[in-house]
């Protein structure tokens, strides 16, 4: 770390950055995007060089973990150039972990390259093991292509974690099937509670909000659940299944129970820094990047933004109308 660490007003060190590198995607998951998305013009996106400067500025100020997301990060042209550039921070020891969240469609192509630059783990989103359901929820995706990508990642030595959005009426009958498949394949599995984003009307046609408390109770009916103390500073909570020791995570982004340990911020593909997933306040880092060749103003802008990081967020499902609903799409902020 070349500069003083980033500490927010509630004394939380900011050590984790999620960066969206594109708003585009080769899928159109119903809870994430509308079928006909208007994507941003290229000039609005941060260039690969700008992404490098931006991430490096964060790493220079103590960010230890970098997660690349989107949209679908692996559909961005020349994205390996950026991954290679970030690999140098792994080599120097400045960065502890470089990772990505992907829909898996391009993993067969890129798994070896990712492993070569130092990526050790990938999160792959997979909501169902049924080919027809997969096509319905992703609109444009093909299950076999994703499964092939997952196999390629495993062969390349990457640890795969599966992320599954829980949708009642869609995949609740696959709870045990998904758990067993992940157990057999050696993948950790994390369930995500659906957030009020994307095209929720369309999502509602396929399935409904499924509280993870209910999912967890059903799992407990079949397995002993042993809580793991592990805290990532994010919204995930983990258990191990008694006997097999298989790890299962639960991400309930709508609860407040993780804000006090929040260690993360997000940057969109247009360079907006969001200090909290559930708040509108952001800082325009693209203007700062483009305004000066020196990185000093960038570091200053990051520091100023972190000093405004709020204590927590306002999502609330308890009222009939979803309040605290965010207008941004997940593909924009980077889930
Ligand atoms: N395209 C990549 C992928 O699908 O993994 C990365 C971006 S995607 C926006 C990141 C994660 O957000 C995925 O696991 C996806 O399932 C999740 N996600 C998208 N919309 C969501 C929503 N409305 N509620 C909960 N999770 C959502
Ligand atoms: Fe694409 Fe990921 Fe959003 Fe699905 S969840 S549409 S794969 S960005």
mmCIF file of C-alpha atoms and ligand atoms in Angstrom:
data_model
loop_
_atom_site.group_PDB
_atom_site.id
_atom_site.type_symbol
_atom_site.label_atom_id
_atom_site.label_comp_id
_atom_site.label_asym_id
_atom_site.label_seq_id
_atom_site.Cartn_x
_atom_site.Cartn_y
_atom_site.Cartn_z
ATOM 1 C CA UNK A 1 0.000 0.000 0.000
ATOM 2 C CA UNK A 2 1.520 3.314 -1.097
ATOM 3 C CA UNK A 3 -0.975 5.588 0.619
ATOM 4 C CA UNK A 4 -2.982 5.789 3.831
ATOM 5 C CA UNK A 5 -5.808 3.214 4.069
ATOM 6 C CA UNK A 6 -9.403 4.133 3.351
ATOM 7 C CA UNK A 7 -11.416 4.260 6.576
ATOM 8 C CA UNK A 8 -15.039 5.375 6.519
ATOM 9 C CA UNK A 9 -16.789 7.586 9.116
ATOM 10 C CA UNK A 10 -17.915 4.500 11.046
ATOM 11 C CA UNK A 11 -14.306 3.292 11.265
ATOM 12 C CA UNK A 12 -14.847 0.502 8.752
ATOM 13 C CA UNK A 13 -11.710 -0.111 6.648
ATOM 14 C CA UNK A 14 -12.545 -0.312 2.949
ATOM 15 C CA UNK A 15 -10.622 -3.297 1.647
ATOM 16 C CA UNK A 16 -12.969 -4.757 -0.939
ATOM 17 C CA UNK A 17 -13.853 -3.253 -4.314
ATOM 18 C CA UNK A 18 -16.331 -4.603 -6.819
ATOM 19 C CA UNK A 19 -15.975 -3.210 -10.291
ATOM 20 C CA UNK A 20 -18.402 -3.563 -13.136
ATOM 21 C CA UNK A 21 -16.479 -3.576 -16.406
ATOM 22 C CA UNK A 22 -19.444 -3.581 -18.788
ATOM 23 C CA UNK A 23 -23.201 -3.141 -18.756
ATOM 24 C CA UNK A 24 -23.567 -5.663 -21.587
ATOM 25 C CA UNK A 25 -24.381 -9.304 -21.298
ATOM 26 C CA UNK A 26 -25.083 -12.287 -23.505
ATOM 27 C CA UNK A 27 -27.976 -13.300 -21.213
ATOM 28 C CA UNK A 28 -31.118 -11.401 -20.243
ATOM 29 C CA UNK A 29 -31.982 -12.845 -16.831
ATOM 30 C CA UNK A 30 -35.518 -11.775 -15.996
ATOM 31 C CA UNK A 31 -34.702 -10.403 -12.530
ATOM 32 C CA UNK A 32 -31.720 -8.467 -13.847
ATOM 33 C CA UNK A 33 -32.469 -7.013 -17.279
ATOM 34 C CA UNK A 34 -35.279 -6.156 -19.607
ATOM 35 C CA UNK A 35 -35.243 -8.195 -22.817
ATOM 36 C CA UNK A 36 -34.506 -5.169 -24.952
ATOM 37 C CA UNK A 37 -31.892 -3.286 -23.044
ATOM 38 C CA UNK A 38 -30.548 0.035 -24.146
ATOM 39 C CA UNK A 39 -26.813 -0.255 -23.566
ATOM 40 C CA UNK A 40 -24.478 2.640 -23.000
ATOM 41 C CA UNK A 41 -22.403 4.124 -25.796
ATOM 42 C CA UNK A 42 -18.803 2.976 -25.651
ATOM 43 C CA UNK A 43 -17.425 6.427 -24.833
ATOM 44 C CA UNK A 44 -19.391 6.411 -21.569
ATOM 45 C CA UNK A 45 -17.635 3.274 -20.353
ATOM 46 C CA UNK A 46 -14.302 3.421 -18.640
ATOM 47 C CA UNK A 47 -11.579 2.276 -21.026
ATOM 48 C CA UNK A 48 -9.411 -0.652 -19.969
ATOM 49 C CA UNK A 49 -6.634 1.827 -19.169
ATOM 50 C CA UNK A 50 -9.003 3.885 -17.029
ATOM 51 C CA UNK A 51 -10.154 0.755 -15.242
ATOM 52 C CA UNK A 52 -6.523 -0.100 -14.550
ATOM 53 C CA UNK A 53 -5.806 3.393 -13.144
ATOM 54 C CA UNK A 54 -8.930 3.329 -11.041
ATOM 55 C CA UNK A 55 -8.417 -0.131 -9.553
ATOM 56 C CA UNK A 56 -4.738 0.564 -8.985
ATOM 57 C CA UNK A 57 -5.628 3.737 -7.072
ATOM 58 C CA UNK A 58 -7.863 1.688 -4.783
ATOM 59 C CA UNK A 59 -5.203 -0.987 -4.343
ATOM 60 C CA UNK A 60 -2.683 1.739 -3.525
ATOM 61 C CA UNK A 61 -5.038 2.823 -0.735
ATOM 62 C CA UNK A 62 -5.452 -0.555 0.860
ATOM 63 C CA UNK A 63 -8.015 -2.468 -1.182
ATOM 64 C CA UNK A 64 -6.974 -6.127 -0.859
ATOM 65 C CA UNK A 65 -9.745 -7.857 -2.725
ATOM 66 C CA UNK A 66 -11.010 -7.005 -6.172
ATOM 67 C CA UNK A 67 -14.087 -8.584 -7.693
ATOM 68 C CA UNK A 68 -14.794 -8.010 -11.379
ATOM 69 C CA UNK A 69 -18.405 -8.110 -12.419
ATOM 70 C CA UNK A 70 -20.881 -6.587 -14.871
ATOM 71 C CA UNK A 71 -23.016 -7.134 -16.951
ATOM 72 C CA UNK A 72 -21.025 -10.124 -18.042
ATOM 73 C CA UNK A 73 -17.343 -9.286 -17.526
ATOM 74 C CA UNK A 74 -16.122 -11.931 -19.977
ATOM 75 C CA UNK A 75 -18.006 -10.414 -22.932
ATOM 76 C CA UNK A 76 -16.032 -7.165 -22.683
ATOM 77 C CA UNK A 77 -13.570 -7.006 -25.571
ATOM 78 C CA UNK A 78 -9.937 -7.566 -24.548
ATOM 79 C CA UNK A 79 -10.920 -8.066 -20.927
ATOM 80 C CA UNK A 80 -7.917 -10.350 -20.442
ATOM 81 C CA UNK A 81 -5.679 -7.308 -20.926
ATOM 82 C CA UNK A 82 -7.273 -5.833 -17.847
ATOM 83 C CA UNK A 83 -7.055 -9.085 -15.867
ATOM 84 C CA UNK A 84 -3.373 -9.371 -16.776
ATOM 85 C CA UNK A 85 -2.825 -5.786 -15.621
ATOM 86 C CA UNK A 86 -4.445 -6.581 -12.260
ATOM 87 C CA UNK A 87 -2.319 -9.716 -12.030
ATOM 88 C CA UNK A 88 0.683 -7.493 -11.361
ATOM 89 C CA UNK A 89 -0.885 -6.401 -8.052
ATOM 90 C CA UNK A 90 -1.230 -10.039 -7.063
ATOM 91 C CA UNK A 91 2.399 -10.641 -7.908
ATOM 92 C CA UNK A 92 3.552 -7.652 -5.869
ATOM 93 C CA UNK A 93 1.448 -8.822 -2.930
ATOM 94 C CA UNK A 94 -0.526 -5.545 -2.863
ATOM 95 C CA UNK A 95 -3.665 -7.436 -3.798
ATOM 96 C CA UNK A 96 -4.692 -10.573 -1.947
ATOM 97 C CA UNK A 97 -7.407 -11.745 -4.268
ATOM 98 C CA UNK A 98 -8.599 -11.079 -7.800
ATOM 99 C CA UNK A 99 -11.867 -12.717 -8.609
ATOM 100 C CA UNK A 100 -14.924 -12.428 -10.801
ATOM 101 C CA UNK A 101 -18.626 -13.084 -10.932
ATOM 102 C CA UNK A 102 -19.705 -14.545 -14.242
ATOM 103 C CA UNK A 103 -22.635 -16.257 -15.885
ATOM 104 C CA UNK A 104 -20.147 -18.897 -17.046
ATOM 105 C CA UNK A 105 -20.986 -18.703 -20.749
ATOM 106 C CA UNK A 106 -17.429 -17.728 -21.762
ATOM 107 C CA UNK A 107 -15.528 -19.683 -19.129
ATOM 108 C CA UNK A 108 -14.573 -22.508 -21.467
ATOM 109 C CA UNK A 109 -12.676 -19.887 -23.495
ATOM 110 C CA UNK A 110 -11.073 -17.978 -20.643
ATOM 111 C CA UNK A 111 -10.588 -20.322 -17.692
ATOM 112 C CA UNK A 112 -6.938 -21.088 -18.469
ATOM 113 C CA UNK A 113 -6.060 -17.415 -19.023
ATOM 114 C CA UNK A 114 -7.766 -16.434 -15.786
ATOM 115 C CA UNK A 115 -5.845 -19.056 -13.850
ATOM 116 C CA UNK A 116 -2.615 -17.910 -15.500
ATOM 117 C CA UNK A 117 -3.007 -14.314 -14.271
ATOM 118 C CA UNK A 118 -3.583 -15.499 -10.715
ATOM 119 C CA UNK A 119 -7.355 -15.802 -10.383
ATOM 120 C CA UNK A 120 -8.044 -18.644 -7.956
ATOM 121 C CA UNK A 121 -11.812 -18.517 -7.504
ATOM 122 C CA UNK A 122 -14.817 -17.643 -9.638
ATOM 123 C CA UNK A 123 -18.446 -17.188 -8.757
ATOM 124 C CA UNK A 124 -20.736 -18.644 -11.385
ATOM 125 C CA UNK A 125 -24.426 -17.773 -11.368
ATOM 126 C CA UNK A 126 -26.655 -20.771 -11.936
ATOM 127 C CA UNK A 127 -30.281 -20.823 -10.835
ATOM 128 C CA UNK A 128 -31.366 -24.208 -12.127
ATOM 129 C CA UNK A 129 -30.034 -27.486 -13.509
ATOM 130 C CA UNK A 130 -33.022 -27.882 -15.808
ATOM 131 C CA UNK A 131 -32.245 -26.824 -19.389
ATOM 132 C CA UNK A 132 -35.728 -25.466 -20.139
ATOM 133 C CA UNK A 133 -35.950 -23.502 -16.920
ATOM 134 C CA UNK A 134 -32.462 -22.178 -17.529
ATOM 135 C CA UNK A 135 -33.501 -20.927 -20.957
ATOM 136 C CA UNK A 136 -36.603 -19.313 -19.444
ATOM 137 C CA UNK A 137 -34.860 -17.468 -16.624
ATOM 138 C CA UNK A 138 -31.836 -16.300 -18.648
ATOM 139 C CA UNK A 139 -33.957 -15.787 -21.802
ATOM 140 C CA UNK A 140 -30.842 -16.194 -24.025
ATOM 141 C CA UNK A 141 -28.660 -18.656 -22.126
ATOM 142 C CA UNK A 142 -27.864 -22.321 -22.722
ATOM 143 C CA UNK A 143 -27.330 -24.574 -19.743
ATOM 144 C CA UNK A 144 -24.888 -26.963 -21.428
ATOM 145 C CA UNK A 145 -22.579 -24.081 -22.371
ATOM 146 C CA UNK A 146 -22.458 -22.921 -18.748
ATOM 147 C CA UNK A 147 -21.884 -26.432 -17.412
ATOM 148 C CA UNK A 148 -19.026 -26.830 -19.891
ATOM 149 C CA UNK A 149 -17.603 -23.510 -18.670
ATOM 150 C CA UNK A 150 -17.777 -24.681 -15.071
ATOM 151 C CA UNK A 151 -15.972 -27.904 -15.967
ATOM 152 C CA UNK A 152 -13.278 -25.923 -17.806
ATOM 153 C CA UNK A 153 -12.815 -23.679 -14.764
ATOM 154 C CA UNK A 154 -12.436 -26.683 -12.485
ATOM 155 C CA UNK A 155 -9.934 -28.278 -14.879
ATOM 156 C CA UNK A 156 -7.944 -25.036 -14.878
ATOM 157 C CA UNK A 157 -7.691 -25.275 -11.098
ATOM 158 C CA UNK A 158 -10.200 -22.538 -10.282
ATOM 159 C CA UNK A 159 -12.414 -23.020 -7.263
ATOM 160 C CA UNK A 160 -16.002 -22.511 -8.411
ATOM 161 C CA UNK A 161 -18.709 -21.110 -6.183
ATOM 162 C CA UNK A 162 -22.246 -21.321 -7.470
ATOM 163 C CA UNK A 163 -24.612 -18.409 -6.838
ATOM 164 C CA UNK A 164 -28.298 -19.233 -7.066
ATOM 165 C CA UNK A 165 -31.083 -16.680 -6.920
ATOM 166 C CA UNK A 166 -33.932 -18.170 -4.893
ATOM 167 C CA UNK A 167 -37.275 -17.852 -6.655
ATOM 168 C CA UNK A 168 -40.323 -19.478 -5.174
ATOM 169 C CA UNK A 169 -42.292 -21.376 -7.793
ATOM 170 C CA UNK A 170 -39.207 -21.520 -9.999
ATOM 171 C CA UNK A 171 -36.399 -23.380 -8.305
ATOM 172 C CA UNK A 172 -37.663 -24.198 -4.821
ATOM 173 C CA UNK A 173 -38.166 -27.822 -5.897
ATOM 174 C CA UNK A 174 -34.481 -27.910 -6.903
ATOM 175 C CA UNK A 175 -33.158 -26.931 -3.491
ATOM 176 C CA UNK A 176 -31.868 -30.403 -2.657
ATOM 177 C CA UNK A 177 -30.933 -31.170 -6.265
ATOM 178 C CA UNK A 178 -28.690 -28.106 -6.405
ATOM 179 C CA UNK A 179 -27.210 -28.833 -2.988
ATOM 180 C CA UNK A 180 -26.440 -32.435 -3.963
ATOM 181 C CA UNK A 181 -24.993 -31.500 -7.346
ATOM 182 C CA UNK A 182 -22.698 -28.882 -5.799
ATOM 183 C CA UNK A 183 -21.679 -31.375 -3.125
ATOM 184 C CA UNK A 184 -20.813 -34.000 -5.736
ATOM 185 C CA UNK A 185 -18.914 -31.524 -7.932
ATOM 186 C CA UNK A 186 -17.084 -29.897 -5.015
ATOM 187 C CA UNK A 187 -18.563 -26.417 -5.455
ATOM 188 C CA UNK A 188 -19.636 -24.188 -2.616
ATOM 189 C CA UNK A 189 -23.177 -22.925 -3.074
ATOM 190 C CA UNK A 190 -24.687 -19.624 -2.060
ATOM 191 C CA UNK A 191 -28.328 -18.696 -2.309
ATOM 192 C CA UNK A 192 -29.255 -15.083 -3.009
ATOM 193 C CA UNK A 193 -32.541 -13.532 -2.018
ATOM 194 C CA UNK A 194 -33.988 -11.730 -5.011
ATOM 195 C CA UNK A 195 -33.763 -7.960 -4.818
ATOM 196 C CA UNK A 196 -36.306 -5.522 -6.236
ATOM 197 C CA UNK A 197 -34.327 -4.674 -9.363
ATOM 198 C CA UNK A 198 -34.482 -5.432 -13.061
ATOM 199 C CA UNK A 199 -37.791 -6.392 -14.632
ATOM 200 C CA UNK A 200 -39.583 -7.560 -11.512
ATOM 201 C CA UNK A 201 -42.912 -7.972 -13.286
ATOM 202 C CA UNK A 202 -41.378 -10.476 -15.673
ATOM 203 C CA UNK A 203 -39.476 -12.107 -12.814
ATOM 204 C CA UNK A 204 -42.774 -12.352 -10.956
ATOM 205 C CA UNK A 205 -44.245 -14.387 -13.783
ATOM 206 C CA UNK A 206 -41.535 -17.008 -13.360
ATOM 207 C CA UNK A 207 -41.235 -17.099 -9.630
ATOM 208 C CA UNK A 208 -41.664 -15.078 -6.530
ATOM 209 C CA UNK A 209 -39.692 -13.651 -3.702
ATOM 210 C CA UNK A 210 -38.533 -16.584 -1.610
ATOM 211 C CA UNK A 211 -37.226 -15.567 1.786
ATOM 212 C CA UNK A 212 -34.024 -17.404 2.596
ATOM 213 C CA UNK A 213 -35.294 -17.961 6.133
ATOM 214 C CA UNK A 214 -37.786 -20.381 4.578
ATOM 215 C CA UNK A 215 -35.169 -21.952 2.297
ATOM 216 C CA UNK A 216 -32.904 -22.423 5.276
ATOM 217 C CA UNK A 217 -35.671 -24.028 7.330
ATOM 218 C CA UNK A 218 -36.324 -26.533 4.538
ATOM 219 C CA UNK A 219 -32.633 -27.340 4.338
ATOM 220 C CA UNK A 220 -32.558 -27.820 8.101
ATOM 221 C CA UNK A 221 -35.320 -30.405 7.674
ATOM 222 C CA UNK A 222 -32.871 -32.613 5.787
ATOM 223 C CA UNK A 223 -29.455 -31.622 7.125
ATOM 224 C CA UNK A 224 -27.935 -30.522 10.363
ATOM 225 C CA UNK A 225 -26.807 -26.914 9.757
ATOM 226 C CA UNK A 226 -23.673 -25.832 11.579
ATOM 227 C CA UNK A 227 -23.173 -22.068 11.593
ATOM 228 C CA UNK A 228 -19.754 -20.900 10.473
ATOM 229 C CA UNK A 229 -18.430 -17.846 12.244
ATOM 230 C CA UNK A 230 -16.781 -16.683 9.014
ATOM 231 C CA UNK A 231 -17.714 -13.108 8.143
ATOM 232 C CA UNK A 232 -16.756 -11.631 4.810
ATOM 233 C CA UNK A 233 -17.840 -8.091 5.596
ATOM 234 C CA UNK A 234 -20.664 -8.634 3.142
ATOM 235 C CA UNK A 235 -24.216 -9.884 3.321
ATOM 236 C CA UNK A 236 -23.334 -13.583 3.166
ATOM 237 C CA UNK A 237 -23.782 -15.967 6.081
ATOM 238 C CA UNK A 238 -22.462 -19.518 5.900
ATOM 239 C CA UNK A 239 -23.297 -22.916 7.319
ATOM 240 C CA UNK A 240 -21.785 -26.365 6.930
ATOM 241 C CA UNK A 241 -23.967 -29.387 6.408
ATOM 242 C CA UNK A 242 -23.468 -31.895 9.184
ATOM 243 C CA UNK A 243 -21.781 -35.039 7.942
ATOM 244 C CA UNK A 244 -20.542 -33.925 4.522
ATOM 245 C CA UNK A 245 -19.175 -30.560 5.683
ATOM 246 C CA UNK A 246 -20.466 -28.972 2.470
ATOM 247 C CA UNK A 247 -20.540 -25.175 2.687
ATOM 248 C CA UNK A 248 -23.761 -23.318 1.942
ATOM 249 C CA UNK A 249 -24.123 -19.539 1.947
ATOM 250 C CA UNK A 250 -27.108 -17.253 2.258
ATOM 251 C CA UNK A 251 -27.091 -13.719 0.912
ATOM 252 C CA UNK A 252 -29.967 -11.630 2.147
ATOM 253 C CA UNK A 253 -29.168 -8.217 0.733
ATOM 254 C CA UNK A 254 -32.408 -6.751 2.060
ATOM 255 C CA UNK A 255 -31.556 -7.212 5.690
ATOM 256 C CA UNK A 256 -29.512 -4.761 7.673
ATOM 257 C CA UNK A 257 -27.555 -7.355 9.549
ATOM 258 C CA UNK A 258 -24.282 -6.875 7.722
ATOM 259 C CA UNK A 259 -24.002 -3.109 7.373
ATOM 260 C CA UNK A 260 -22.009 -2.701 10.563
ATOM 261 C CA UNK A 261 -19.164 -4.770 9.157
ATOM 262 C CA UNK A 262 -19.404 -3.493 5.573
ATOM 263 C CA UNK A 263 -15.930 -3.264 4.059
ATOM 264 C CA UNK A 264 -16.853 -2.724 0.431
ATOM 265 C CA UNK A 265 -17.683 -0.208 -2.239
ATOM 266 C CA UNK A 266 -18.691 -0.577 -5.879
ATOM 267 C CA UNK A 267 -17.753 1.134 -9.091
ATOM 268 C CA UNK A 268 -20.038 1.002 -12.125
ATOM 269 C CA UNK A 269 -18.785 0.580 -15.670
ATOM 270 C CA UNK A 270 -19.126 4.342 -16.118
ATOM 271 C CA UNK A 271 -16.932 5.068 -13.141
ATOM 272 C CA UNK A 272 -19.559 5.998 -10.572
ATOM 273 C CA UNK A 273 -18.456 5.011 -7.115
ATOM 274 C CA UNK A 274 -21.322 3.787 -4.942
ATOM 275 C CA UNK A 275 -20.528 3.722 -1.284
ATOM 276 C CA UNK A 276 -23.589 1.586 -0.470
ATOM 277 C CA UNK A 277 -25.605 -0.800 -2.677
ATOM 278 C CA UNK A 278 -28.841 0.494 -1.237
ATOM 279 C CA UNK A 279 -28.238 4.243 -1.420
ATOM 280 C CA UNK A 280 -28.247 6.649 -4.339
ATOM 281 C CA UNK A 281 -25.233 8.696 -3.296
ATOM 282 C CA UNK A 282 -22.319 8.258 -5.697
ATOM 283 C CA UNK A 283 -19.147 9.977 -6.846
ATOM 284 C CA UNK A 284 -18.210 10.508 -10.499
ATOM 285 C CA UNK A 285 -14.704 9.073 -10.789
ATOM 286 C CA UNK A 286 -14.761 9.074 -14.584
ATOM 287 C CA UNK A 287 -14.704 12.869 -14.688
ATOM 288 C CA UNK A 288 -11.761 12.848 -12.303
ATOM 289 C CA UNK A 289 -9.936 10.165 -14.325
ATOM 290 C CA UNK A 290 -10.460 12.075 -17.555
ATOM 291 C CA UNK A 291 -9.713 15.435 -15.967
ATOM 292 C CA UNK A 292 -6.114 14.730 -15.051
ATOM 293 C CA UNK A 293 -3.282 12.414 -16.006
ATOM 294 C CA UNK A 294 -2.092 12.476 -12.445
ATOM 295 C CA UNK A 295 -3.644 9.972 -10.047
ATOM 296 C CA UNK A 296 -3.491 12.366 -7.096
ATOM 297 C CA UNK A 297 -6.936 13.943 -7.788
ATOM 298 C CA UNK A 298 -8.371 10.444 -8.247
ATOM 299 C CA UNK A 299 -7.078 9.321 -4.863
ATOM 300 C CA UNK A 300 -8.456 12.502 -3.334
ATOM 301 C CA UNK A 301 -11.900 11.966 -4.916
ATOM 302 C CA UNK A 302 -11.991 8.368 -3.644
ATOM 303 C CA UNK A 303 -11.037 9.492 -0.159
ATOM 304 C CA UNK A 304 -13.693 12.241 -0.169
ATOM 305 C CA UNK A 305 -16.356 9.777 -1.300
ATOM 306 C CA UNK A 306 -15.441 7.209 1.367
ATOM 307 C CA UNK A 307 -15.830 9.926 3.981
ATOM 308 C CA UNK A 308 -19.521 10.018 2.939
ATOM 309 C CA UNK A 309 -20.133 6.261 3.141
ATOM 310 C CA UNK A 310 -23.466 5.864 4.921
ATOM 311 C CA UNK A 311 -24.040 3.628 7.892
ATOM 312 C CA UNK A 312 -26.523 1.328 6.160
ATOM 313 C CA UNK A 313 -29.216 0.916 3.560
ATOM 314 C CA UNK A 314 -32.971 1.280 3.370
ATOM 315 C CA UNK A 315 -34.364 -1.739 1.531
ATOM 316 C CA UNK A 316 -37.541 -2.892 3.174
ATOM 317 C CA UNK A 317 -39.812 -5.726 2.095
ATOM 318 C CA UNK A 318 -42.064 -5.457 5.137
ATOM 319 C CA UNK A 319 -44.565 -3.111 3.548
ATOM 320 C CA UNK A 320 -46.956 -4.124 0.780
ATOM 321 C CA UNK A 321 -45.295 -1.777 -1.681
ATOM 322 C CA UNK A 322 -41.596 -2.413 -1.889
ATOM 323 C CA UNK A 323 -39.976 0.615 -0.401
ATOM 324 C CA UNK A 324 -36.379 1.596 -0.767
ATOM 325 C CA UNK A 325 -36.520 0.104 -4.266
ATOM 326 C CA UNK A 326 -33.591 1.111 -6.373
ATOM 327 C CA UNK A 327 -34.034 2.293 -9.918
ATOM 328 C CA UNK A 328 -30.584 1.127 -11.039
ATOM 329 C CA UNK A 329 -30.303 -2.286 -12.620
ATOM 330 C CA UNK A 330 -27.998 -4.814 -10.996
ATOM 331 C CA UNK A 331 -26.092 -5.123 -14.260
ATOM 332 C CA UNK A 332 -25.249 -1.442 -13.963
ATOM 333 C CA UNK A 333 -24.080 -1.409 -10.365
ATOM 334 C CA UNK A 334 -22.539 -4.856 -10.619
ATOM 335 C CA UNK A 335 -24.141 -7.445 -8.366
HETATM 336 N N1 LIG B 1 -23.230 -11.620 -15.327
HETATM 337 C C1 LIG B 1 -22.591 -12.056 -14.139
HETATM 338 C C2 LIG B 1 -23.414 -13.088 -13.431
HETATM 339 O O1 LIG B 1 -24.582 -13.282 -13.783
HETATM 340 O O2 LIG B 1 -22.881 -13.699 -12.508
HETATM 341 C C3 LIG B 1 -22.206 -10.937 -13.193
HETATM 342 C C4 LIG B 1 -23.200 -9.848 -12.967
HETATM 343 S S1 LIG B 1 -24.729 -10.327 -12.191
HETATM 344 C C5 LIG B 1 -25.552 -8.773 -12.096
HETATM 345 C C6 LIG B 1 -24.193 -10.672 -10.522
HETATM 346 C C7 LIG B 1 -25.150 -11.444 -9.662
HETATM 347 O O3 LIG B 1 -26.280 -10.654 -9.416
HETATM 348 C C8 LIG B 1 -25.654 -12.747 -10.272
HETATM 349 O O4 LIG B 1 -25.399 -13.796 -9.361
HETATM 350 C C9 LIG B 1 -27.129 -12.530 -10.405
HETATM 351 O O5 LIG B 1 -27.839 -13.725 -10.205
HETATM 352 C C10 LIG B 1 -27.382 -11.514 -9.325
HETATM 353 N N2 LIG B 1 -28.589 -10.737 -9.530
HETATM 354 C C11 LIG B 1 -28.974 -10.049 -10.637
HETATM 355 N N3 LIG B 1 -30.156 -9.444 -10.426
HETATM 356 C C12 LIG B 1 -30.540 -9.763 -9.171
HETATM 357 C C13 LIG B 1 -31.675 -9.454 -8.371
HETATM 358 N N4 LIG B 1 -32.670 -8.703 -8.826
HETATM 359 N N5 LIG B 1 -31.706 -9.955 -7.108
HETATM 360 C C14 LIG B 1 -30.719 -10.721 -6.625
HETATM 361 N N6 LIG B 1 -29.633 -11.049 -7.333
HETATM 362 C C15 LIG B 1 -29.545 -10.579 -8.589
HETATM 363 FE FE1 LIG B 2 -26.352 -11.023 -17.420
HETATM 364 FE FE2 LIG B 2 -25.571 -11.674 -14.974
HETATM 365 FE FE3 LIG B 2 -27.615 -10.003 -15.313
HETATM 366 FE FE4 LIG B 2 -27.936 -12.527 -15.953
HETATM 367 S S1 LIG B 2 -27.515 -11.729 -13.904
HETATM 368 S S2 LIG B 2 -28.525 -10.765 -17.227
HETATM 369 S S3 LIG B 2 -25.969 -13.070 -16.678
HETATM 370 S S4 LIG B 2 -25.540 -9.623 -15.867
#
